[in-house]
Short mmCIF file of C-alpha atoms in Angstrom, two decimals:
data_model
loop_
_atom_site.label_atom_id
_atom_site.label_comp_id
_atom_site.label_asym_id
_atom_site.label_seq_id
_atom_site.Cartn_x
_atom_site.Cartn_y
_atom_site.Cartn_z
CA UNK A 1 0.17 -0.11 0.38
CA UNK A 2 1.07 3.36 -0.94
CA UNK A 3 1.26 5.84 1.55
CA UNK A 4 2.81 10.28 1.30
CA UNK A 5 2.69 11.33 4.80
CA UNK A 6 3.15 15.16 4.96
CA UNK A 7 3.74 16.71 8.05
CA UNK A 8 5.26 20.56 8.65
CA UNK A 9 2.34 22.87 8.18
CA UNK A 10 1.08 25.40 10.77
CA UNK A 11 0.57 28.81 11.32
CA UNK A 12 3.55 31.53 10.87
CA UNK A 13 3.51 35.60 10.43
CA UNK A 14 4.52 36.46 7.25
CA UNK A 15 8.30 36.38 6.30
CA UNK A 16 8.52 33.78 8.63
CA UNK A 17 9.30 30.08 7.37
CA UNK A 18 8.10 26.81 7.55
CA UNK A 19 9.58 23.36 6.49
CA UNK A 20 7.27 20.85 5.09
CA UNK A 21 8.21 17.04 5.10
CA UNK A 22 6.76 14.20 3.25
CA UNK A 23 7.67 10.64 4.16
CA UNK A 24 6.82 7.86 1.30
CA UNK A 25 6.05 3.72 2.36
CA UNK A 26 4.93 1.31 -0.50
CA UNK A 27 7.31 2.64 -3.56
CA UNK A 28 10.56 3.30 -4.49
CA UNK A 29 10.85 6.93 -4.26
CA UNK A 30 14.35 7.31 -6.37
CA UNK A 31 12.30 5.94 -9.53
CA UNK A 32 9.48 8.70 -9.11
CA UNK A 33 8.89 12.33 -9.82
CA UNK A 34 8.23 14.10 -7.05
CA UNK A 35 6.22 17.29 -6.25
CA UNK A 36 4.47 19.50 -3.59
CA UNK A 37 1.07 21.36 -5.17
CA UNK A 38 -1.46 23.70 -3.21
CA UNK A 39 -4.74 24.37 -3.23
CA UNK A 40 -6.17 27.12 -1.57
CA UNK A 41 -9.82 27.95 -0.90
CA UNK A 42 -12.08 28.78 -4.00
CA UNK A 43 -8.63 27.85 -6.14
CA UNK A 44 -7.76 24.66 -8.71
CA UNK A 45 -4.68 22.80 -7.30
CA UNK A 46 -0.81 24.31 -8.59
CA UNK A 47 2.54 23.15 -8.71
CA UNK A 48 4.42 24.57 -6.38
CA UNK A 49 7.98 22.58 -6.90
CA UNK A 50 9.02 19.49 -8.83
CA UNK A 51 12.14 17.74 -8.23
CA UNK A 52 12.42 14.55 -10.90
CA UNK A 53 14.73 11.67 -10.77
CA UNK A 54 17.47 13.29 -11.61
CA UNK A 55 17.58 16.11 -9.52
CA UNK A 56 16.32 18.53 -11.81
CA UNK A 57 13.57 21.07 -10.05
CA UNK A 58 11.23 23.55 -10.91
CA UNK A 59 9.28 26.24 -9.10
CA UNK A 60 6.33 28.17 -9.71
CA UNK A 61 7.32 31.75 -10.61
CA UNK A 62 5.38 32.73 -7.33
CA UNK A 63 8.08 30.61 -5.63
CA UNK A 64 10.98 31.05 -6.63
CA UNK A 65 14.06 32.65 -4.80
CA UNK A 66 11.83 31.36 -1.61
CA UNK A 67 11.01 28.09 -1.90
CA UNK A 68 13.32 24.81 -2.10
CA UNK A 69 12.43 21.30 -2.63
CA UNK A 70 14.91 18.58 -2.04
CA UNK A 71 14.68 14.81 -1.87
CA UNK A 72 16.18 12.38 0.13
CA UNK A 73 15.89 8.64 -1.15
CA UNK A 74 17.79 6.51 1.40
CA UNK A 75 14.90 8.15 3.44
CA UNK A 76 12.56 7.82 1.24
CA UNK A 77 11.73 11.42 2.11
CA UNK A 78 10.55 15.00 0.19
CA UNK A 79 11.03 18.33 1.64
CA UNK A 80 9.85 21.88 1.11
CA UNK A 81 11.93 24.57 2.38
CA UNK A 82 9.59 27.88 2.58
CA UNK A 83 11.32 30.83 3.43
CA UNK A 84 9.28 34.69 3.38
CA UNK A 85 5.98 33.11 3.36
CA UNK A 86 3.24 35.80 2.28
CA UNK A 87 -0.08 35.75 3.28
CA UNK A 88 -0.75 33.88 -0.77
CA UNK A 89 1.06 30.99 0.15
CA UNK A 90 -1.78 29.87 2.92
CA UNK A 91 -3.01 26.87 1.19
CA UNK A 92 -3.65 23.22 2.16
CA UNK A 93 0.08 21.48 0.65
CA UNK A 94 0.29 17.81 -1.46
CA UNK A 95 3.13 15.64 -1.85
CA UNK A 96 3.42 14.09 -5.14
CA UNK A 97 4.90 11.29 -6.40
CA UNK A 98 4.54 10.89 -10.17
CA UNK A 99 5.75 8.42 -12.44
CA UNK A 100 4.42 8.39 -16.47
CA UNK A 101 0.17 8.04 -15.90
CA UNK A 102 0.80 6.82 -12.01
CA UNK A 103 -0.10 9.32 -9.33
CA UNK A 104 0.47 9.30 -5.63
CA UNK A 105 -0.69 11.74 -3.50
CA UNK A 106 -0.78 12.60 0.02
CA UNK A 107 -3.37 14.05 2.22
CA UNK A 108 -1.87 17.70 2.47
CA UNK A 109 -1.00 19.95 5.42
CA UNK A 110 -1.98 22.86 6.25
CA UNK A 111 0.19 25.99 6.03
CA UNK A 112 -1.47 30.24 6.98
CA UNK A 113 0.50 32.19 6.74
CA UNK A 114 -0.90 35.48 8.56
CA UNK A 115 -0.27 38.21 11.41
#
């Protein structure tokens, strides 16, 4: 059974930082492209950051220079370091594992940026 379990969300003030983690089980993480998506109320789910099996990364324009995605295949974990957080970063953040037509999703973790 495949599971992706996110953690690290919470309430943070604007300008603050959070580090999200996604622990995977039931899959060989090293052969999956891994990503973080987010969905704010009333909006569609959007890609935040992605790291492929070769370690190449891509980011949404809105988070470039502030967020960093990384992966530790040995620990079967993907991270999202989020700095200089803004209120518009408030959303539920989801971890994704992708290989071709196969997608696995976590249950999501809430990030709220507010003073």
